[in-house]
Every structure is written in structure tokens, then in C-alpha cells.
Amino acid sequence: MKRRALLSTALGTTIVTSGCLGVGSGQDGEGTMVEIIPRNYTDREISLQVAVYAIDDSLLLDHTYTLPGGKGDESKGVENRVSHLVVSLDGEDDVRHEYTPDVGNCSREGEDVQILVEPDGISFAYSC
């Protein structure tokens, strides 16, 4: 009898815990991981200031990347619902980018944002 009670308690805890973790919640909930991936496609070293904001306008990430020519960085990510990014190259004018991934394209972990620095400017792309 005690084993049956212990087993049912353990099973109930597992079900409740999986609901709290957001299993199957998709892109809509908190806890989705979005990696920020700047890539330098120029032949010179750059300084890239990146600020990432949540849908409630709170600051999720404020980081300056120093990237040699031809290099990228996949070391930073945020766990939240991203609204937009503000990027500045070498201290110049800010570029604002709204986070609008194709949510059907990737799994529930979210789509990563690639910041592509090319000789003619900055562009953005999404990847899984």
C-alpha cells in the first residue's frame, strides 16, 4: 500500500513539474532560448554593441562584441520573449531590429538571431 501511494505521488509530481517547465508551450512562453550570434563578414576588426529587449521593454542583454575579420561569436543568449534588438557598429548610429522570426520554422526553443556585419552594412537573419 505504501509503495502505491509513493508511486502515485511521484507520478503526480512529475506531471505538475512538466507543466511548470512549459513542455509543449512553443514560442509563446517565457523560457525560450534565443541565441544572439553576431558575424563579422568584413576583413577588419569591429566593435559591435548589442542590446536585446523583452516584450515588456526590460533589458535582457547589453554586450559589446569585439570580432576580428571573418569571425563570429555564439557565446550569448537570452531566455525570454524577445521584442527587439538595438545594434551599434563601432559606436556609430544605432540600428533597431524587431524580432520577427518564422515561428513555424524551428522547434519550441526559439529562433536564434544572426547579426551579419558586411562591408555595406548590418543585416539580420534567423536560424534554428
Coordinates of C-alpha atoms in Angstrom, one line a residue:
M1 CA 0.0 0.0 0.0
K2 CA 2.8 2.4 0.9
R3 CA 4.5 1.7 -2.5
R4 CA 1.3 2.6 -4.4
A5 CA 0.9 5.9 -2.5
L6 CA 4.6 6.8 -3.1
L7 CA 4.3 5.9 -6.8
S8 CA 1.1 7.9 -7.3
T9 CA 2.7 10.9 -5.5
A10 CA 5.8 10.7 -7.7
L11 CA 3.7 10.5 -10.9
G12 CA 1.6 13.5 -9.8
T13 CA 4.7 15.5 -9.1
T14 CA 6.2 14.6 -12.5
I15 CA 3.0 15.8 -14.3
V16 CA 2.8 19.1 -12.3
T17 CA 6.6 19.7 -12.8
S18 CA 6.4 19.2 -16.6
G19 CA 3.5 21.7 -16.7
C20 CA 5.6 24.3 -14.9
L21 CA 8.5 23.7 -17.2
G22 CA 6.4 24.8 -20.2
V23 CA 6.7 21.5 -22.1
G24 CA 5.0 22.0 -25.4
S25 CA 4.4 25.7 -24.8
G26 CA 6.0 26.7 -28.0
Q27 CA 7.5 30.1 -28.8
D28 CA 4.8 31.9 -26.7
G29 CA 6.1 31.4 -23.2
E30 CA 9.0 32.5 -21.1
G31 CA 11.9 30.1 -21.0
T32 CA 12.6 30.0 -24.7
M33 CA 16.3 30.3 -25.5
V34 CA 17.3 32.8 -28.2
E35 CA 21.0 32.9 -29.1
I36 CA 22.5 36.2 -30.3
I37 CA 25.0 35.4 -33.0
P38 CA 27.0 38.3 -34.5
R39 CA 29.2 37.5 -37.5
N40 CA 31.8 39.8 -39.0
Y41 CA 32.0 39.4 -42.8
T42 CA 34.5 42.2 -43.2
D43 CA 38.3 42.0 -43.3
R44 CA 38.8 44.3 -40.3
E45 CA 38.2 44.0 -36.5
I46 CA 34.9 45.5 -35.4
S47 CA 33.2 46.5 -32.1
L48 CA 29.6 45.7 -32.0
Q49 CA 27.3 46.9 -29.2
V50 CA 24.2 44.7 -28.9
A51 CA 21.2 45.4 -26.6
V52 CA 18.3 42.9 -26.5
Y53 CA 14.9 43.9 -25.1
A54 CA 12.0 41.8 -23.9
I55 CA 8.4 42.4 -24.8
D56 CA 7.9 44.3 -21.6
D57 CA 10.9 46.5 -22.7
S58 CA 13.2 45.2 -20.0
L59 CA 16.8 44.9 -20.9
L60 CA 17.8 41.2 -21.4
L61 CA 21.3 41.6 -22.7
D62 CA 23.8 44.5 -23.1
H63 CA 27.1 43.3 -24.5
T64 CA 29.9 44.6 -26.6
Y65 CA 31.5 42.1 -29.0
T66 CA 35.0 42.6 -30.4
L67 CA 35.2 40.5 -33.6
P68 CA 38.2 40.0 -35.8
G69 CA 37.6 40.0 -39.6
G70 CA 35.8 36.8 -40.7
K71 CA 34.8 35.7 -37.2
G72 CA 31.6 35.2 -35.3
D73 CA 30.6 34.7 -31.6
E74 CA 27.9 32.3 -30.3
S75 CA 28.6 32.8 -26.6
K76 CA 25.5 34.9 -25.6
G77 CA 21.8 34.1 -25.4
V78 CA 18.7 35.2 -23.6
E79 CA 15.9 33.2 -22.0
N80 CA 12.8 35.3 -22.5
R81 CA 10.4 36.6 -25.2
V82 CA 12.5 38.9 -27.3
S83 CA 10.9 42.1 -28.7
H84 CA 13.7 43.8 -30.4
L85 CA 17.5 44.4 -30.7
V86 CA 19.4 47.6 -30.9
V87 CA 22.9 47.3 -32.5
S88 CA 25.7 49.8 -33.0
L89 CA 28.8 49.2 -35.1
D90 CA 32.0 50.9 -33.9
G91 CA 30.0 53.4 -31.9
E92 CA 28.1 54.7 -34.9
D93 CA 24.3 55.1 -35.3
D94 CA 22.0 52.6 -33.6
V95 CA 20.2 50.1 -35.8
R96 CA 16.9 48.8 -34.3
H97 CA 15.6 45.3 -35.4
E98 CA 12.2 43.9 -34.4
Y99 CA 12.4 40.2 -33.5
T100 CA 10.0 38.6 -36.0
P101 CA 11.1 35.0 -36.7
D102 CA 9.1 32.4 -38.6
V103 CA 7.9 30.6 -35.5
G104 CA 6.8 27.5 -37.6
N105 CA 10.3 27.1 -38.9
C106 CA 12.1 26.0 -35.6
S107 CA 11.4 23.9 -32.5
R108 CA 10.0 25.4 -29.3
E109 CA 13.4 26.6 -28.2
G110 CA 13.1 29.7 -30.4
E111 CA 14.9 31.0 -33.3
D112 CA 18.4 32.5 -33.0
V113 CA 19.2 36.0 -34.3
Q114 CA 22.2 36.4 -36.5
I115 CA 23.6 39.9 -36.8
L116 CA 25.5 40.0 -40.1
V117 CA 28.1 42.7 -40.4
E118 CA 29.1 43.1 -44.0
P119 CA 31.1 45.8 -45.8
D120 CA 27.9 47.5 -46.9
G121 CA 26.1 47.5 -43.5
I122 CA 24.3 45.3 -41.0
S123 CA 21.6 42.8 -41.7
F124 CA 19.7 40.3 -39.6
A125 CA 18.8 36.6 -40.2
Y126 CA 17.2 33.8 -38.2
S127 CA 18.4 30.2 -37.7
C128 CA 17.4 27.2 -35.6

